[in-house]
PDB file of C-alpha atoms and ligand atoms in Angstrom:
ATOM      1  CA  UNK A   1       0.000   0.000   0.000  1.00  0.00           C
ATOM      2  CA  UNK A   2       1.840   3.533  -1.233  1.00  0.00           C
ATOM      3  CA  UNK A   3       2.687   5.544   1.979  1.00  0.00           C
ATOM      4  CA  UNK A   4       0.191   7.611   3.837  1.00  0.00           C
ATOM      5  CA  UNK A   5      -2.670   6.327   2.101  1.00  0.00           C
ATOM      6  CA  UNK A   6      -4.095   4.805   5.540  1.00  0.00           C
ATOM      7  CA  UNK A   7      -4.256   8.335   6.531  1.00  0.00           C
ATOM      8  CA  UNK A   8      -5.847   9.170   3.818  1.00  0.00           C
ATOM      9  CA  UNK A   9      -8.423   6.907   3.713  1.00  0.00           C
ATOM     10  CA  UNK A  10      -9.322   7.363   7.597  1.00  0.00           C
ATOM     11  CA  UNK A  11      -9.956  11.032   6.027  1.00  0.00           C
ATOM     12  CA  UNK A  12     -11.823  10.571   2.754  1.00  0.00           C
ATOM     13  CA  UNK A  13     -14.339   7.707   4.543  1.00  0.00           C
ATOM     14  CA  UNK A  14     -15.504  10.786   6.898  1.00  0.00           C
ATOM     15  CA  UNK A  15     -15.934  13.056   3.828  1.00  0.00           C
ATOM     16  CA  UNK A  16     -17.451  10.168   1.870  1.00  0.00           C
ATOM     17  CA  UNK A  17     -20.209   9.381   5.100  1.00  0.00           C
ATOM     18  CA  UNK A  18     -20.291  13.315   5.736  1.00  0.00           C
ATOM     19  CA  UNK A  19     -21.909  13.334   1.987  1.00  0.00           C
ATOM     20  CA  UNK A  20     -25.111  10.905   2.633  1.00  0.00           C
ATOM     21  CA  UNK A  21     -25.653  13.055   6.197  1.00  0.00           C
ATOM     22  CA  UNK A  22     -23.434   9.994   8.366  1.00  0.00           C
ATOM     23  CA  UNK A  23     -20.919  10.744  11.661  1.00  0.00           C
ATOM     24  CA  UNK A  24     -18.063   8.719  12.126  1.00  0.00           C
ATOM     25  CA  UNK A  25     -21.035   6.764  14.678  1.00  0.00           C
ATOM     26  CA  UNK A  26     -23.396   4.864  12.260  1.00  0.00           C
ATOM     27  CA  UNK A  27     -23.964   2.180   9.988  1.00  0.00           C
ATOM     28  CA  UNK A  28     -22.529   3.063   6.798  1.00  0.00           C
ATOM     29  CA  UNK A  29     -25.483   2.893   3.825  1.00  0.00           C
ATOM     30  CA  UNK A  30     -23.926   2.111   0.972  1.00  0.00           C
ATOM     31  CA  UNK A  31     -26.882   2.075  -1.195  1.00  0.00           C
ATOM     32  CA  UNK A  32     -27.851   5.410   0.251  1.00  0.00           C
ATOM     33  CA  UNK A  33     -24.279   6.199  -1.225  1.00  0.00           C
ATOM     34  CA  UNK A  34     -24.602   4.335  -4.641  1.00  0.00           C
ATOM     35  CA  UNK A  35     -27.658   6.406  -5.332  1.00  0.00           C
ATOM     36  CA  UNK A  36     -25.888   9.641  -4.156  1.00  0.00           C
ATOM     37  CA  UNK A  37     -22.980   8.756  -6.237  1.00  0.00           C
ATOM     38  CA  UNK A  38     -25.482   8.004  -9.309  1.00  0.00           C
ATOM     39  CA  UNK A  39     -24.309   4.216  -9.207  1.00  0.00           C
ATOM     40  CA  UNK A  40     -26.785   1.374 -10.243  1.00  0.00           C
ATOM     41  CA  UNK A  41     -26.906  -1.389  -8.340  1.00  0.00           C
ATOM     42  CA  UNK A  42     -28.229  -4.732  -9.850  1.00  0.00           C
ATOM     43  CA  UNK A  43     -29.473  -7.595  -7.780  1.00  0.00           C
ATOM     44  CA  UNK A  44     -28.687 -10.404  -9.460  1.00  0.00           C
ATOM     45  CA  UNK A  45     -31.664 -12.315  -8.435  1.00  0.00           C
ATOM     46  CA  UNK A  46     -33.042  -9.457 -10.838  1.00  0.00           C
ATOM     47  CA  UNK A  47     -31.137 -11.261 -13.837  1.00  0.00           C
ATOM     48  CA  UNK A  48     -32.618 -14.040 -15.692  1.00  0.00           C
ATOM     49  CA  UNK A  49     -31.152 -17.322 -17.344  1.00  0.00           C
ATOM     50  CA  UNK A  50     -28.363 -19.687 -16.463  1.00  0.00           C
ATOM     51  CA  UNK A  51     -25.628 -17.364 -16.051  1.00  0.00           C
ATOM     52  CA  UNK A  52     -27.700 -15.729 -12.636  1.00  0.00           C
ATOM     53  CA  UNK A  53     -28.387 -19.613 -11.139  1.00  0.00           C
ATOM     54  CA  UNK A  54     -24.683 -19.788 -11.183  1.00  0.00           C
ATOM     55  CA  UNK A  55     -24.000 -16.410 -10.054  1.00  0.00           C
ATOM     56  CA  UNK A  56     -26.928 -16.693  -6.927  1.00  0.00           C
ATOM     57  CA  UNK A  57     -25.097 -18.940  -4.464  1.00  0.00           C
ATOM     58  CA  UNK A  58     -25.431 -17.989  -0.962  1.00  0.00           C
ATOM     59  CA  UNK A  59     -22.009 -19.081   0.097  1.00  0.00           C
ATOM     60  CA  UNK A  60     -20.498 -16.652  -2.122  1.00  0.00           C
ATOM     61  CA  UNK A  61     -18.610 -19.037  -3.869  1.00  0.00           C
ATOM     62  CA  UNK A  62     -19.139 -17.779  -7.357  1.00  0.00           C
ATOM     63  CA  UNK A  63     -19.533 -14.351  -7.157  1.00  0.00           C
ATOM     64  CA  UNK A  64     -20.162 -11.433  -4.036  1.00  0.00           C
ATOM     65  CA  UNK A  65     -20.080  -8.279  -6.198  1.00  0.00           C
ATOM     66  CA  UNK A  66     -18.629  -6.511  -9.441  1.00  0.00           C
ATOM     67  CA  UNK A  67     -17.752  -3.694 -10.842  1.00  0.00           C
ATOM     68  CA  UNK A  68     -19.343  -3.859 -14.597  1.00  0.00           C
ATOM     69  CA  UNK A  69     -19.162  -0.836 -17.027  1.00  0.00           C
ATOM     70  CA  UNK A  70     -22.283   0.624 -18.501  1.00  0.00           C
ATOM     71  CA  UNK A  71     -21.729   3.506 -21.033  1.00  0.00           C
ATOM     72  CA  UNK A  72     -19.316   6.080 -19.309  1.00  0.00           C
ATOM     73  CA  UNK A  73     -20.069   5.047 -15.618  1.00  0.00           C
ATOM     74  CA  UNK A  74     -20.258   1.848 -13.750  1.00  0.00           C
ATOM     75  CA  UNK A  75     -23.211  -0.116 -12.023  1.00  0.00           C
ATOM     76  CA  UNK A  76     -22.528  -2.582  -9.442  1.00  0.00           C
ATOM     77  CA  UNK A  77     -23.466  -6.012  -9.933  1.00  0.00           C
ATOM     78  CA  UNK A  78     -24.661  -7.940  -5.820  1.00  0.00           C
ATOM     79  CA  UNK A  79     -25.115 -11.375  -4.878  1.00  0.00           C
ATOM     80  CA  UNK A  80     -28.580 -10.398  -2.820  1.00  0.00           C
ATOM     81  CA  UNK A  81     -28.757 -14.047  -2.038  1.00  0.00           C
ATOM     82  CA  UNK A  82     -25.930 -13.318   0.440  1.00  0.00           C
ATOM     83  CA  UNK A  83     -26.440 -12.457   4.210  1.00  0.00           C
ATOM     84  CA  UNK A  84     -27.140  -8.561   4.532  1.00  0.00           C
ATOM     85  CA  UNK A  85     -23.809  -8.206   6.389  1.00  0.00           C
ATOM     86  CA  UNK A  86     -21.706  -9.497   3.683  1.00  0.00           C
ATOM     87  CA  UNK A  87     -23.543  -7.681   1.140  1.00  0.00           C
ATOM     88  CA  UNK A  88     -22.884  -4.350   2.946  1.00  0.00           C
ATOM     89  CA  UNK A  89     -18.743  -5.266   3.169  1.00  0.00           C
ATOM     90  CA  UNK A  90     -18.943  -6.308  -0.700  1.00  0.00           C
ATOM     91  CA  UNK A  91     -21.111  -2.933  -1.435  1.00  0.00           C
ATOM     92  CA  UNK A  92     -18.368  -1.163  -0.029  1.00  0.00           C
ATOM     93  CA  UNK A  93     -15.150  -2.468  -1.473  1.00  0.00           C
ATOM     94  CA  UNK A  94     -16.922  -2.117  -5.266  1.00  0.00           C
ATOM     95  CA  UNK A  95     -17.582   1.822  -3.989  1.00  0.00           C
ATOM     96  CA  UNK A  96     -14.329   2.181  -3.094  1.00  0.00           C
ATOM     97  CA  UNK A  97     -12.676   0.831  -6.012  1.00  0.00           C
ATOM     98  CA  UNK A  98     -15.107   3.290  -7.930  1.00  0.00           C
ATOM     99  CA  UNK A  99     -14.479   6.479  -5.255  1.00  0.00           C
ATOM    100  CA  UNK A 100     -10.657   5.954  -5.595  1.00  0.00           C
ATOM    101  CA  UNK A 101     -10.985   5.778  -9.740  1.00  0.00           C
ATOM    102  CA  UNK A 102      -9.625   2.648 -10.233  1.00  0.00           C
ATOM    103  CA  UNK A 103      -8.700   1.089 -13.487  1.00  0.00           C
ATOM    104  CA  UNK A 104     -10.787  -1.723 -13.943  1.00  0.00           C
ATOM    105  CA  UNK A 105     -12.461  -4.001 -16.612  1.00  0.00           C
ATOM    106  CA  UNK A 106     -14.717  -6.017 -14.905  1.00  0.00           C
ATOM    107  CA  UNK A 107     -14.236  -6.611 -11.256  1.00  0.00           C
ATOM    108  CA  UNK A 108     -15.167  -9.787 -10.046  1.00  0.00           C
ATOM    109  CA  UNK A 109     -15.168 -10.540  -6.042  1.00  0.00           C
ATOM    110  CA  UNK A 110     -15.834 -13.396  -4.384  1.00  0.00           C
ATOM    111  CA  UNK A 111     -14.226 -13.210  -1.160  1.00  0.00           C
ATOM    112  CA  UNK A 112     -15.614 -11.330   1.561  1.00  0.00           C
ATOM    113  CA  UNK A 113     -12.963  -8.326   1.306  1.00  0.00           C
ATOM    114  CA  UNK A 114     -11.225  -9.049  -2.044  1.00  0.00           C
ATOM    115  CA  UNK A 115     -12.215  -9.306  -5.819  1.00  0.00           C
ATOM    116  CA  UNK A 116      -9.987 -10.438  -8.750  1.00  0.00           C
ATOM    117  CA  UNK A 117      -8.020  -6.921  -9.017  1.00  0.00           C
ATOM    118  CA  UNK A 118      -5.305  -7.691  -7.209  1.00  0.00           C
ATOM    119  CA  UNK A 119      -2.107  -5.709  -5.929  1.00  0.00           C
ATOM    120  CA  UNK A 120      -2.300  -1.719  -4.523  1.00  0.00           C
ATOM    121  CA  UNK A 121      -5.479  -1.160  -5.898  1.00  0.00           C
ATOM    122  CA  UNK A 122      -7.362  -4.183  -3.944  1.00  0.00           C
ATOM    123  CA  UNK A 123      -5.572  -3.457  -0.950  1.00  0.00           C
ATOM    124  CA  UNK A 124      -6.877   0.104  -0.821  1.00  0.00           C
ATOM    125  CA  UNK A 125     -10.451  -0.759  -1.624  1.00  0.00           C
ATOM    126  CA  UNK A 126      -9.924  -2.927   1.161  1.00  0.00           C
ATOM    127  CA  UNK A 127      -8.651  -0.443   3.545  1.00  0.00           C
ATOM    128  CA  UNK A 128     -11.305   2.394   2.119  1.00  0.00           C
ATOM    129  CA  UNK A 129     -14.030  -0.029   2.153  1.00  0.00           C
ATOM    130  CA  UNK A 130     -13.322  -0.742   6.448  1.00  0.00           C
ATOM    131  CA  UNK A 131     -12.647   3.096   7.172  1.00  0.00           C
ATOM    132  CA  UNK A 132     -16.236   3.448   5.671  1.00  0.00           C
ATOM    133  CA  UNK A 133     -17.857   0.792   7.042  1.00  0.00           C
ATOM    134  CA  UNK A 134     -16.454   1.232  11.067  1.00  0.00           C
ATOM    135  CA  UNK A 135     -14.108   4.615  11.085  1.00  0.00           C
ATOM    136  CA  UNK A 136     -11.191   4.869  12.956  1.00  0.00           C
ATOM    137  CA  UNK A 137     -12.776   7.439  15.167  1.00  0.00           C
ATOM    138  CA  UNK A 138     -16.042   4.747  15.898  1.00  0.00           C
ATOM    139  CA  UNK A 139     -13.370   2.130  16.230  1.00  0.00           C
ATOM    140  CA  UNK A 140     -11.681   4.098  18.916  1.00  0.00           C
ATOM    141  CA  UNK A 141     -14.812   5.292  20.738  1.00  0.00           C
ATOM    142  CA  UNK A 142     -16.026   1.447  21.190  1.00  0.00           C
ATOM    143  CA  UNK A 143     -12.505   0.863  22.457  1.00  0.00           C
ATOM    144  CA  UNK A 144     -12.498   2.819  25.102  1.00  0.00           C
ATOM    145  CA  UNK A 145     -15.802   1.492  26.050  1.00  0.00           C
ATOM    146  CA  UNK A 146     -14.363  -2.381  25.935  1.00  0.00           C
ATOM    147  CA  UNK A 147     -16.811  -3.206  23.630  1.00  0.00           C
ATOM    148  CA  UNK A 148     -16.077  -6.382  22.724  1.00  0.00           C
ATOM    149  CA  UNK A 149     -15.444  -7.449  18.641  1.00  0.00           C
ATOM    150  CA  UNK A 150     -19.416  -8.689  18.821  1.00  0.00           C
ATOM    151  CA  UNK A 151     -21.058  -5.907  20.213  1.00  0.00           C
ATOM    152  CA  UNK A 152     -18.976  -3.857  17.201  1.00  0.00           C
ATOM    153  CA  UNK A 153     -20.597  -5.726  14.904  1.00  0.00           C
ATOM    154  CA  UNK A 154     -23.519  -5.139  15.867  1.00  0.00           C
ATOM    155  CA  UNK A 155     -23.310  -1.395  16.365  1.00  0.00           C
ATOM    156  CA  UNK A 156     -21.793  -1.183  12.527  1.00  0.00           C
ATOM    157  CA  UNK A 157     -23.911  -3.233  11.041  1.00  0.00           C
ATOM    158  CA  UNK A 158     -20.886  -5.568   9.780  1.00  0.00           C
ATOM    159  CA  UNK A 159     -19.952  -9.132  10.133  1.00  0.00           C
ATOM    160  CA  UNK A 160     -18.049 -10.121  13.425  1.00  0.00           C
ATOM    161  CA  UNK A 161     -15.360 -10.772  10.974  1.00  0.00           C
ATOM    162  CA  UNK A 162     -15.081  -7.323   9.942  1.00  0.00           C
ATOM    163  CA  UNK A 163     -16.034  -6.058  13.077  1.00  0.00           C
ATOM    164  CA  UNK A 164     -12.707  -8.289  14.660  1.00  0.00           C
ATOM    165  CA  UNK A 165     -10.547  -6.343  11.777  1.00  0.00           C
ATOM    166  CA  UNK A 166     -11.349  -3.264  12.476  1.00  0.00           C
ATOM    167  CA  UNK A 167     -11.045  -3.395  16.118  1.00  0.00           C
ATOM    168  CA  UNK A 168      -7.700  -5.015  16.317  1.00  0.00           C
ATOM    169  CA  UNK A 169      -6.083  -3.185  12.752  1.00  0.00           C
ATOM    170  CA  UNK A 170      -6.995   0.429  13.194  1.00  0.00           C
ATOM    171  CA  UNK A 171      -5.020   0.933  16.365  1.00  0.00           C
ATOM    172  CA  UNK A 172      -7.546   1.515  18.624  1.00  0.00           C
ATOM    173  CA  UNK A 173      -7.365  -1.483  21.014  1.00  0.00           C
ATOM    174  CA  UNK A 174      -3.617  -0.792  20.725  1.00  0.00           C
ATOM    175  CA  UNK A 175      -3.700   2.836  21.291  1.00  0.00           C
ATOM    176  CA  UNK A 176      -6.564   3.104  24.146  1.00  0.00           C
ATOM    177  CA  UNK A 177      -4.544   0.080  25.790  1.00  0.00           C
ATOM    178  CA  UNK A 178      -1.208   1.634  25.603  1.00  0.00           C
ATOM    179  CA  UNK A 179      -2.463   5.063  27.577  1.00  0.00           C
ATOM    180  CA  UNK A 180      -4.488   3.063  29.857  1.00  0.00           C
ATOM    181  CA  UNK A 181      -1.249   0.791  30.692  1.00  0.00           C
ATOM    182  CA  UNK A 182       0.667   4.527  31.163  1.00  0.00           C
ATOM    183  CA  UNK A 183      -2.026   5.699  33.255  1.00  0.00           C
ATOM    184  CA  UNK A 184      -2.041   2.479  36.167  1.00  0.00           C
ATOM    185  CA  UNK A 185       2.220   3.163  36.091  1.00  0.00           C
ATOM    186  CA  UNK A 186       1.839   6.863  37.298  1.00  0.00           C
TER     187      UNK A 186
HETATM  188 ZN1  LIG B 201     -11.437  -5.338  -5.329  1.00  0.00          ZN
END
């Protein structure tokens, strides 16, 4: 990941919730955002023929999201047969890949927090996508008030996966831990 971008990011995914009327303290909406942003999203159990009873498998197997191009813009292709959690993590690593103007053909993901792009430009969807979904500043304020990787989740709106991520890789644990452990030495 090129140098500062983390910073960056923690910035931009305040900006980016600032613009569909969200704090650093709520569920992120990505659809709310998609429609903001002008971006179509397709549900594939809105498609039709063999290619959506391959696509539709809950356990995400085939296909979570992607990016495909429509004219000059981009629409975002879901697996809505997914659980809402997932779909909301997906939704927001396809925005961020769009937000950051990356170069793209068609973007296929099936992991939880990756798609076929690969190199710098998946790993800063990834990191984009987690500052909007729980910001660094939400991450921090449930840190300080132990809240526990579940309870995280919950408030977000995200898997306990993500939630877990989030909690342990945006410093917070670490930071609130560090000045609580300088605190009991004084
Ligand atoms: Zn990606």
């Amino acid at each position: 990941m090129r140098r500062g971008f983390k910073t960056e990011a923690k910035r931009l995914a305040l900006e980016l919730r600032a613009e569909i009327g969200l704090g650093a303290h709520s569920p992120f909406n990505p659809y709310a955002f998609a429609d903001e942003y002008g971006i179509p999203v397709i549900q594939l159990s809105n498609l039709h023929g063999p290619a959506r009873d391959h696509f539709l498998q809950a356990d995400g197997s085939a296909l979570s999201g992607a990016l495909v191009p429509i004219g000059t813009g981009v629409a975002i292709l879901e697996n809505d047969a997914q659980p809402p959690t997932r779909r909301r993590t997906t939704m927001c690593h396809e925005l961020a890949h769009v937000v950051l103007e990356h170069e793209f053909g068609v973007s296929l993901s099936a992991d939880e927090r990756r798609c076929g792009l690969g190199g710098d430009q998946e790993d800063e969807a990834d990191w984009l996508s987690g500052e909007m979904l729980i910001p660094s500043d939400g991450a921090f304020r449930l840190a300080r008030a132990n809240a526990t990787d579940q309870q995280a989740a919950e408030f977000f709106d995200v898997s306990l996966a993500v939630a877990r991520w989030r909690m342990n890789h945006s410093g917070a644990r670490k930071v609130v831990e560090r000045a609580r452990r300088k605190r009991a030495t004084l």
